CSV table of C-alpha atoms and ligand atoms in Angstrom, one decimal:
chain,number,residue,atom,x,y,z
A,1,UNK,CA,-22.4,-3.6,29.3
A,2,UNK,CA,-20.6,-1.1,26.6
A,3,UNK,CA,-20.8,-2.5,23.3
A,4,UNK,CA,-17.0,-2.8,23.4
A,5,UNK,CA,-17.4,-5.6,25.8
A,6,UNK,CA,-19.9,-7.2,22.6
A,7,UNK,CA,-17.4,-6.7,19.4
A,8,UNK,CA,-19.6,-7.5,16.5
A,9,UNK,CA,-16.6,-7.8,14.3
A,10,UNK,CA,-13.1,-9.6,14.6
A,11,UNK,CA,-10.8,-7.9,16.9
A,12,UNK,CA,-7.1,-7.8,17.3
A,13,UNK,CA,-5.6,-9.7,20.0
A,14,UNK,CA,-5.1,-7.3,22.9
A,15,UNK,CA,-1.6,-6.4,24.7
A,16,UNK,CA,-3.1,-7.2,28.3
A,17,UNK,CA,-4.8,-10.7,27.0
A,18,UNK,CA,-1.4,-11.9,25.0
A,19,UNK,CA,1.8,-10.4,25.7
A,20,UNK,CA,2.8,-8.6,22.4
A,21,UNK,CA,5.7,-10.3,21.8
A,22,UNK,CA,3.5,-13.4,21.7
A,23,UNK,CA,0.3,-15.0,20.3
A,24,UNK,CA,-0.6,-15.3,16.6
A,25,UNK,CA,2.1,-13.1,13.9
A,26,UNK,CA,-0.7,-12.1,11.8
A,27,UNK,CA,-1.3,-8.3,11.0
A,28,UNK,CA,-2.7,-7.1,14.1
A,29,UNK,CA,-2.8,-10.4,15.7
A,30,UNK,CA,-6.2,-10.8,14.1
A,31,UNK,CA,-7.9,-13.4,13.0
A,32,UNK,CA,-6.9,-15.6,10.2
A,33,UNK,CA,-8.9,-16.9,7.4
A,34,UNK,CA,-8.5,-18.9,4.0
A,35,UNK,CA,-10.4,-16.4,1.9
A,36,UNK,CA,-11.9,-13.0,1.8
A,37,UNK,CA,-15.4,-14.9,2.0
A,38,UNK,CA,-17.3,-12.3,5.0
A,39,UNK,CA,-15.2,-9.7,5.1
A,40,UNK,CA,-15.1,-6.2,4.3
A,41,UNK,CA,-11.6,-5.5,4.4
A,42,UNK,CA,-8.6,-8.4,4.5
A,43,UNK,CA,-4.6,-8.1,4.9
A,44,UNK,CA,-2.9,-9.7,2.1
A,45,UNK,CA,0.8,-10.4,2.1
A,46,UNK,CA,2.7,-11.1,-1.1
A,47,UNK,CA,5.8,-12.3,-0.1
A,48,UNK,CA,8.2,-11.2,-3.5
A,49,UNK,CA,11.2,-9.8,-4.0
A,50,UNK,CA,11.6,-11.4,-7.6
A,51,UNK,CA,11.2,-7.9,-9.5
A,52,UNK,CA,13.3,-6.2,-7.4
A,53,UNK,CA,16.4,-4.3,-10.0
A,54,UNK,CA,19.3,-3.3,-6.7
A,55,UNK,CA,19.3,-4.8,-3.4
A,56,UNK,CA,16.6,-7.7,-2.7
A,57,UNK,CA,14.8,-8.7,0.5
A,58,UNK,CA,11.4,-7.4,0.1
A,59,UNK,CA,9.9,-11.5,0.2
A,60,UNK,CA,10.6,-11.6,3.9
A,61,UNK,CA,8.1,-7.9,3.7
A,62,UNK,CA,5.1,-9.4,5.2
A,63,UNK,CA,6.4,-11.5,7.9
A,64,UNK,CA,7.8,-8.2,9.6
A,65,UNK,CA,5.4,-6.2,8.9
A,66,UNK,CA,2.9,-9.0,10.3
A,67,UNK,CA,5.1,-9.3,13.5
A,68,UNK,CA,5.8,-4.8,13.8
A,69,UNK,CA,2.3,-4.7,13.8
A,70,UNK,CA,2.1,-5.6,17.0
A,71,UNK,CA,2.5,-2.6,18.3
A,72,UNK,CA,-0.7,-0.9,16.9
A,73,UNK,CA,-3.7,-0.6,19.1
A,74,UNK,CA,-7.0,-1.1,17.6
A,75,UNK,CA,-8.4,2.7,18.2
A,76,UNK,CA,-6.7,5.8,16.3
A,77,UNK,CA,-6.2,8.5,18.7
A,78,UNK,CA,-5.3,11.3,16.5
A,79,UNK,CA,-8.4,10.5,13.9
A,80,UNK,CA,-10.7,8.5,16.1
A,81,UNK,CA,-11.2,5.9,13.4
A,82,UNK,CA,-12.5,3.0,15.1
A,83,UNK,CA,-12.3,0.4,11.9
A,84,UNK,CA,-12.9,-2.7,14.5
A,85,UNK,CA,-16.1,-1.6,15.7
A,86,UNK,CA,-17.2,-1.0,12.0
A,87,UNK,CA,-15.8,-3.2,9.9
A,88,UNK,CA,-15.2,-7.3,9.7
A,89,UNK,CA,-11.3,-7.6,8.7
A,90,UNK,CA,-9.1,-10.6,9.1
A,91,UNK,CA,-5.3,-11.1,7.5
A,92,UNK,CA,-5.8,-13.9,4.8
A,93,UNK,CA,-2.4,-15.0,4.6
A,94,UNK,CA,-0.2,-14.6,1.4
A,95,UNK,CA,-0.3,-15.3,-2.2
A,96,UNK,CA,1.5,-18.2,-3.1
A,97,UNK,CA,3.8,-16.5,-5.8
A,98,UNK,CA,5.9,-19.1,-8.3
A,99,UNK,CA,9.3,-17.7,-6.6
A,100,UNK,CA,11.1,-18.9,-9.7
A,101,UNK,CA,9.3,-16.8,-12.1
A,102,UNK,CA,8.4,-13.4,-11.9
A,103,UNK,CA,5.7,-13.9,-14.9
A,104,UNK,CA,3.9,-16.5,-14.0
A,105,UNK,CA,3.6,-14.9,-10.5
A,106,UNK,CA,2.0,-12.1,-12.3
A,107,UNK,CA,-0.7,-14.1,-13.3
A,108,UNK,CA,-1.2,-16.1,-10.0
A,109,UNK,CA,-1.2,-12.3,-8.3
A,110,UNK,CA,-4.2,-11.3,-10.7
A,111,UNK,CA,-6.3,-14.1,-10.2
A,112,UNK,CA,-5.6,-14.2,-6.2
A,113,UNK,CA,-7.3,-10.8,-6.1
A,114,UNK,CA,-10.2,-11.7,-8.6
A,115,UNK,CA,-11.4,-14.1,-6.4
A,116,UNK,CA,-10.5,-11.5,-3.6
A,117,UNK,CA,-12.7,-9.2,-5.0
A,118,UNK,CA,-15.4,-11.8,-5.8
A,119,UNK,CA,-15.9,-11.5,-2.0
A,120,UNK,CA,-16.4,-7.7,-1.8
A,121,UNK,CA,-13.9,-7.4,0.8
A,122,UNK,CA,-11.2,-4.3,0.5
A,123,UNK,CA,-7.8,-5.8,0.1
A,124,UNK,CA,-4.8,-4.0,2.4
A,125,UNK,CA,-1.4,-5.8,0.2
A,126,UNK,CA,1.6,-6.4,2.4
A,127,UNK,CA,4.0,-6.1,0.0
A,128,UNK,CA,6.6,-7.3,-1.5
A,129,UNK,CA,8.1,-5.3,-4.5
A,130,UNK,CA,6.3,-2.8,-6.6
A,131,UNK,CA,5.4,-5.2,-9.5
A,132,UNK,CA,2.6,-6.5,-7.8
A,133,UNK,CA,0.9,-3.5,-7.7
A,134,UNK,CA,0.3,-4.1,-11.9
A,135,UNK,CA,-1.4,-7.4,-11.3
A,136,UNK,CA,-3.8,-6.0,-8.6
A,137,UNK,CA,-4.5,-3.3,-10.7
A,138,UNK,CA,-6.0,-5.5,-13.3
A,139,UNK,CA,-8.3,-7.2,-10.7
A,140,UNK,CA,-9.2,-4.3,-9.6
A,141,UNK,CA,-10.0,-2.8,-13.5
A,142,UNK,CA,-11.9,-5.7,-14.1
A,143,UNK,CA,-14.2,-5.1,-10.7
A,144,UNK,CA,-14.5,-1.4,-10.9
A,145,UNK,CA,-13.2,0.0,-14.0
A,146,UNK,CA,-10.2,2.0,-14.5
A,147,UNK,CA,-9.4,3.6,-11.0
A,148,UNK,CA,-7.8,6.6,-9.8
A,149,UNK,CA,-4.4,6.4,-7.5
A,150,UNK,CA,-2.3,8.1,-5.1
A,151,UNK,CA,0.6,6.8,-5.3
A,152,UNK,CA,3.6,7.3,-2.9
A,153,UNK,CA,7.1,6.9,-3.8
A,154,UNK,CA,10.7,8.4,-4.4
A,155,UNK,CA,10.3,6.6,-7.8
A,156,UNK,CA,7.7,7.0,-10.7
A,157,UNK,CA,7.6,3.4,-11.6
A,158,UNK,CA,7.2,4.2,-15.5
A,159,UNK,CA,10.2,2.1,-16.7
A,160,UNK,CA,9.2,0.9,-20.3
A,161,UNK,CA,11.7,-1.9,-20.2
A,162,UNK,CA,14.0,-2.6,-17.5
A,163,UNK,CA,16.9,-5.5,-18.9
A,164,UNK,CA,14.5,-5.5,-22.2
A,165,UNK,CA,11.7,-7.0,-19.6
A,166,UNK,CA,8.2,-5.7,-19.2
A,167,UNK,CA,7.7,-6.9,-16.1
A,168,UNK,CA,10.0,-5.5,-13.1
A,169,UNK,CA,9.0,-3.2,-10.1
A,170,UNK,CA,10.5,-0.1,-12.0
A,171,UNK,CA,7.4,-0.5,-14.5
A,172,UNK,CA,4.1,-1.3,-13.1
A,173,UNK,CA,2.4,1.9,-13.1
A,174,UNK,CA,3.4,2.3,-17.2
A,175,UNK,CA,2.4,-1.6,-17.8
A,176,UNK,CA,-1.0,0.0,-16.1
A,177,UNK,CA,-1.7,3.1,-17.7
A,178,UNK,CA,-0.8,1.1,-21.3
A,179,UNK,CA,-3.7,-0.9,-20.0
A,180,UNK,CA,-6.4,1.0,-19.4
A,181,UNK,CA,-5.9,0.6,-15.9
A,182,UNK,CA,-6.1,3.5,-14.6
A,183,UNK,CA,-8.0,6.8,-14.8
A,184,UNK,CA,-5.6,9.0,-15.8
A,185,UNK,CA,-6.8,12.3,-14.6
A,186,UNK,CA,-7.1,11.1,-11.3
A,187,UNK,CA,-3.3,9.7,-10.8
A,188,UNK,CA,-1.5,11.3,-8.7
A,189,UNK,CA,2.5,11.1,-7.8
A,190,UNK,CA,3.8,12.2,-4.8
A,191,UNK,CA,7.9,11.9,-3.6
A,192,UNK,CA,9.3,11.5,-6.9
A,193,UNK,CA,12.9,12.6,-6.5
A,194,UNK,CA,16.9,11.7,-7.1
A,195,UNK,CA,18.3,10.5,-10.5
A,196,UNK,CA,16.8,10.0,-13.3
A,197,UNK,CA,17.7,7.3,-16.3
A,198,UNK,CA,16.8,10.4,-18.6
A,199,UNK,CA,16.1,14.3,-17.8
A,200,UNK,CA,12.4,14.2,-18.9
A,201,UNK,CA,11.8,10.5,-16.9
A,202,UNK,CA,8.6,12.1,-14.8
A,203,UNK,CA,7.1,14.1,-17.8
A,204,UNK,CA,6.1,11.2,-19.9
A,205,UNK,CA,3.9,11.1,-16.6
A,206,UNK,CA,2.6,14.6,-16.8
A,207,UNK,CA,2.3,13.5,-20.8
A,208,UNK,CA,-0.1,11.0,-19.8
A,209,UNK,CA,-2.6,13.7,-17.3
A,210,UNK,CA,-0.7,12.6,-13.9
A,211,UNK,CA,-0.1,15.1,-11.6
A,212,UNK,CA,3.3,14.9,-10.4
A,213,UNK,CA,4.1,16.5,-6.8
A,214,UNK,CA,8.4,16.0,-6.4
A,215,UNK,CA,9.7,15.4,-3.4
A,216,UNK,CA,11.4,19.1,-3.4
A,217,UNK,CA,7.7,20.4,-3.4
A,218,UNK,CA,6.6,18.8,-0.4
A,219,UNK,CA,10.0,19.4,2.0
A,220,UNK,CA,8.9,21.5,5.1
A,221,UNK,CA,5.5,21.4,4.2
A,222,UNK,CA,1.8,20.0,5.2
A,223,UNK,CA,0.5,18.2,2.8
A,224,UNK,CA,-2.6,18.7,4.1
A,225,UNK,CA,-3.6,21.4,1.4
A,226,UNK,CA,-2.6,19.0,-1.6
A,227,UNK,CA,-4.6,16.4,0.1
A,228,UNK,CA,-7.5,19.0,-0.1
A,229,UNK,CA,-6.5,19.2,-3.8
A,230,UNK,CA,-6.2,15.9,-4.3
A,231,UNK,CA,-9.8,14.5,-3.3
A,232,UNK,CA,-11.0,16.8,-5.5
A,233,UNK,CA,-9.8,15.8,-8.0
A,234,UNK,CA,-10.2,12.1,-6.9
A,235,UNK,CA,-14.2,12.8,-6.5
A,236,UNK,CA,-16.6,10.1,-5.8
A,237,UNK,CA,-14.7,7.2,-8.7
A,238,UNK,CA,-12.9,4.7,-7.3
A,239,UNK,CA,-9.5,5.3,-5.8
A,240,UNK,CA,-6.6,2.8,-5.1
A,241,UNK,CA,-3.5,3.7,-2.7
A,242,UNK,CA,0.3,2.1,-3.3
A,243,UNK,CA,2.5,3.2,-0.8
A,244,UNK,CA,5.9,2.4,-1.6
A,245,UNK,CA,7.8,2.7,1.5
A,246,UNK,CA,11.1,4.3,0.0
A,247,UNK,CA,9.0,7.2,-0.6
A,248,UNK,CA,9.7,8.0,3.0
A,249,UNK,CA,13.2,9.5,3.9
A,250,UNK,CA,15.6,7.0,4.4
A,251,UNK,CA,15.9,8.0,8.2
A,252,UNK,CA,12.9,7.0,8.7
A,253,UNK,CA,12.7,4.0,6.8
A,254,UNK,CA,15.9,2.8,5.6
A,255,UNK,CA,14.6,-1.1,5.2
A,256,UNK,CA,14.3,-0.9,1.9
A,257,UNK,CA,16.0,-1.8,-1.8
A,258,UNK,CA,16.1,1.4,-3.6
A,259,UNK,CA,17.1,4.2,-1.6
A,260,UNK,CA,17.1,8.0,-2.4
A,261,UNK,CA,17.8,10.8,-0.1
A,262,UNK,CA,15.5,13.6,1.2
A,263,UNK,CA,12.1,11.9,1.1
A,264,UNK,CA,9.3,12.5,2.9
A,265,UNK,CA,8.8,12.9,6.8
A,266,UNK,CA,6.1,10.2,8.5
A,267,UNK,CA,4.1,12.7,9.4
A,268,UNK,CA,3.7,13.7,5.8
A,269,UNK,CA,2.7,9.7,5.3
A,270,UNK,CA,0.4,10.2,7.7
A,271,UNK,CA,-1.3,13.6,5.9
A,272,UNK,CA,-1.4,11.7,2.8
A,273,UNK,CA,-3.0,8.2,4.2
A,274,UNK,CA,-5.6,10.4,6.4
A,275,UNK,CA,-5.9,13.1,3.5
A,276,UNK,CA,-7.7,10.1,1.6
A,277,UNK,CA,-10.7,10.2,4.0
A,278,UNK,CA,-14.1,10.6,2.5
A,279,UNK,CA,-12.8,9.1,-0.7
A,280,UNK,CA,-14.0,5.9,-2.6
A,281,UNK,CA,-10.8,3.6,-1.3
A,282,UNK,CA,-11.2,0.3,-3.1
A,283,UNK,CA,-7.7,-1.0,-2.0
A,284,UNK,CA,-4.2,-0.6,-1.0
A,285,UNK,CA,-0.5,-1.8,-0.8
A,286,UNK,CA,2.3,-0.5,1.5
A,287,UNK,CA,5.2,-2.4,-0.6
A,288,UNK,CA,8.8,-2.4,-0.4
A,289,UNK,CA,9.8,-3.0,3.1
A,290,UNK,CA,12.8,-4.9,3.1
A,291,UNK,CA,13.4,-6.3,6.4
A,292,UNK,CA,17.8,-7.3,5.8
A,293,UNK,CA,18.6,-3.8,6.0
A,294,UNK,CA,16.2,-3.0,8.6
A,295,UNK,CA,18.2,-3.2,11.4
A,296,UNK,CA,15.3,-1.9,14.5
A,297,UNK,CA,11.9,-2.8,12.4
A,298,UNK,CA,11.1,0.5,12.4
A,299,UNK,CA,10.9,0.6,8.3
A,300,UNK,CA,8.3,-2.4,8.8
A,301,UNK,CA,6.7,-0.8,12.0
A,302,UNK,CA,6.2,2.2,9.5
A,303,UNK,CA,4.9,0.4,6.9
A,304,UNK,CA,2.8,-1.5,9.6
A,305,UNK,CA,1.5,1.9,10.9
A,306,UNK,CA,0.5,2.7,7.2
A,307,UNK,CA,-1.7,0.1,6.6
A,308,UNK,CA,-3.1,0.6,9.9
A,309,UNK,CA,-4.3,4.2,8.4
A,310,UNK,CA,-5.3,3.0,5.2
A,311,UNK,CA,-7.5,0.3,7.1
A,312,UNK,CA,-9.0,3.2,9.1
A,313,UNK,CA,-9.7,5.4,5.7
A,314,UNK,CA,-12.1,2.9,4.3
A,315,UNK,CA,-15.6,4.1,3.6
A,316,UNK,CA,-17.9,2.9,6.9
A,317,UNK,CA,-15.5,3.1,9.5
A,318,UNK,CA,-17.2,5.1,12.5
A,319,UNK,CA,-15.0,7.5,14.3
A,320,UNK,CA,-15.9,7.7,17.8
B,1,3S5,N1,11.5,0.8,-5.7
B,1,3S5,C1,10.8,0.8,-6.8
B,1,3S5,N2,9.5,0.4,-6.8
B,1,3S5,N3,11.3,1.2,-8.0
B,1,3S5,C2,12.6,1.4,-8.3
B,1,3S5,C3,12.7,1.7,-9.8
B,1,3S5,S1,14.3,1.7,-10.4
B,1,3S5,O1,15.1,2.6,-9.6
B,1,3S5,O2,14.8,0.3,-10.4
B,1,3S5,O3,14.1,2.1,-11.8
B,2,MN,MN1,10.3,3.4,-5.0
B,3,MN,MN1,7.9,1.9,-6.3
């Protein structure tokens, strides 16, 4: 007997025991649980779209996600990252957000993952708009100190105020870094691109140490060599990923709220996600899928596939 016919660890339900298009719509078709109690890494949905500032949609984000990720089989060819036969992961379900107040949700968001966190486990966010990213930053703060990020997006997320509000998905990474939240020589930005509200919008982000890698400086290009650059830089601290979908090209993933042309190609995603191998990776989020305008899945299938890579970039996942 191989040990794959003895799995250790939870496994997603396979296409020739379920047909895809049935069983349970968790991520994966894993197993659900109530908490992160036992686990080393868990699938989180937040279903918000409450900070959202053009078209909404993003609260129906981890349903599709959940149900596109049926597609993904549990062993990465191109990698050989085996993360079922290393790691016990399970989708928790989603944080009950106050859907009639963007605030308070903030709040309920920061102590979902401190309790998340209480358990050890790695938490993968379904997102959802880009605002939670702020509250999970906290939690994660409080856990591990002020953590480094590679963050993925057409937008830089810096807004001071947006409507005279602090708290909207154009401003988490500034509520952050006002904070403390983040260690801000290892911050990294990579997609940023289109219009700004001001000409010198990404250099209060170079102001603050960020390194900020434009969406012009990464067309028709591996990003393999900046991924060299950037775990360097990232060393051996503590590293958080938020993968905001848009920073794909809209060709690719068009299911989204806030769209600007020319982004990145998926297999540019891909070089970044993989590029974080080897690093400390205490989380992620893949936010921003907005399933209304997302006419074939594929932006949620995407987004899906993301996680997928994040989930097999965690430290003790085997390669086989
Ligand atoms: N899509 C995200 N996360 N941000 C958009 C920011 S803004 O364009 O509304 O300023
Ligand atoms: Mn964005
Ligand atoms: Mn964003």
């Amino acid at each position: 007997m191989s040990e794959h016919d003895t799995p250790r660890f939870n496994q997603p339900l396979g296409g020739n025991d379920m047909p895809r298009f049935g069983g349970p719509a968790s991520m994966m078709r894993l197993p659900m649980q109530a908490n992160a109690k036992g686990l080393d890494a868990a699938f989180v949905g937040i279903p918000m779209d409450i900070g959202t500032s053009n078209r909404p949609g993003t609260r129906l984000g981890p349903r599709q996600i959940r149900d596109e990720s049926r597609m993904l089989r549990p062993y990465n060819m191109a990698t050989r990252a085996a993360p079922f036969d290393s790691l016990q992961v399970a989708d928790i379900g989603d944080v009950p957000i106050n859907t009639f107040d963007l605030k308070k949700s903030v709040g309920i968001i920061e102590n979902y993952y401190h309790e998340l966190l209480s358990h050890d486990a790695v938490p993968l966010t379904l997102g959802g708009d880009h605002t939670l990213t702020w509250p999970i930053l906290r939690a994660m703060a409080r856990k591990h100190g002020p953590v480094g990020l590679i963050h993925i997006d057409a937008h830089a997320d810096i807004n001071e105020h947006m409507f005279g509000e602090e708290v909207a998905h154009g401003c988490p990474f500034r509520r952050a870094q006002e904070e403390g939240l983040l260690d801000s020589q290892r911050v990294v930005q990579i997609g940023l691109r289109g219009t700004g509200y001001a000409a010198d919008d990404f250099d209060w982000c170079r102001e603050q140490g960020f390194r900020v890698v434009t969406a012009e400086q990464c067309w028709h290009k591996s990003l393999e060599p900046l991924m060299a650059e950037v775990r360097e830089q990232m060393g051996d601290g503590p590293v958080y990923i938020s993968f905001d979908i848009d920073g794909l090209d809209p060709s690719v993933a068009p299911g989204t709220g806030t769209v600007e042309a020319a982004g990145l190609t998926m297999p540019q995603g891909l070089e970044i996600v993989r590029g974080a191998q080897g690093l400390n990776v205490v989380g992620g989020d893949l936010v921003e899928v907005a399933p209304p305008y997302d006419a074939s899945g594929n932006t949620a299938l995407m987004g899906a596939t993301l996680l997928y890579e994040m989930l097999c970039v965690l430290p003790g996942v085997k390669r086989r």
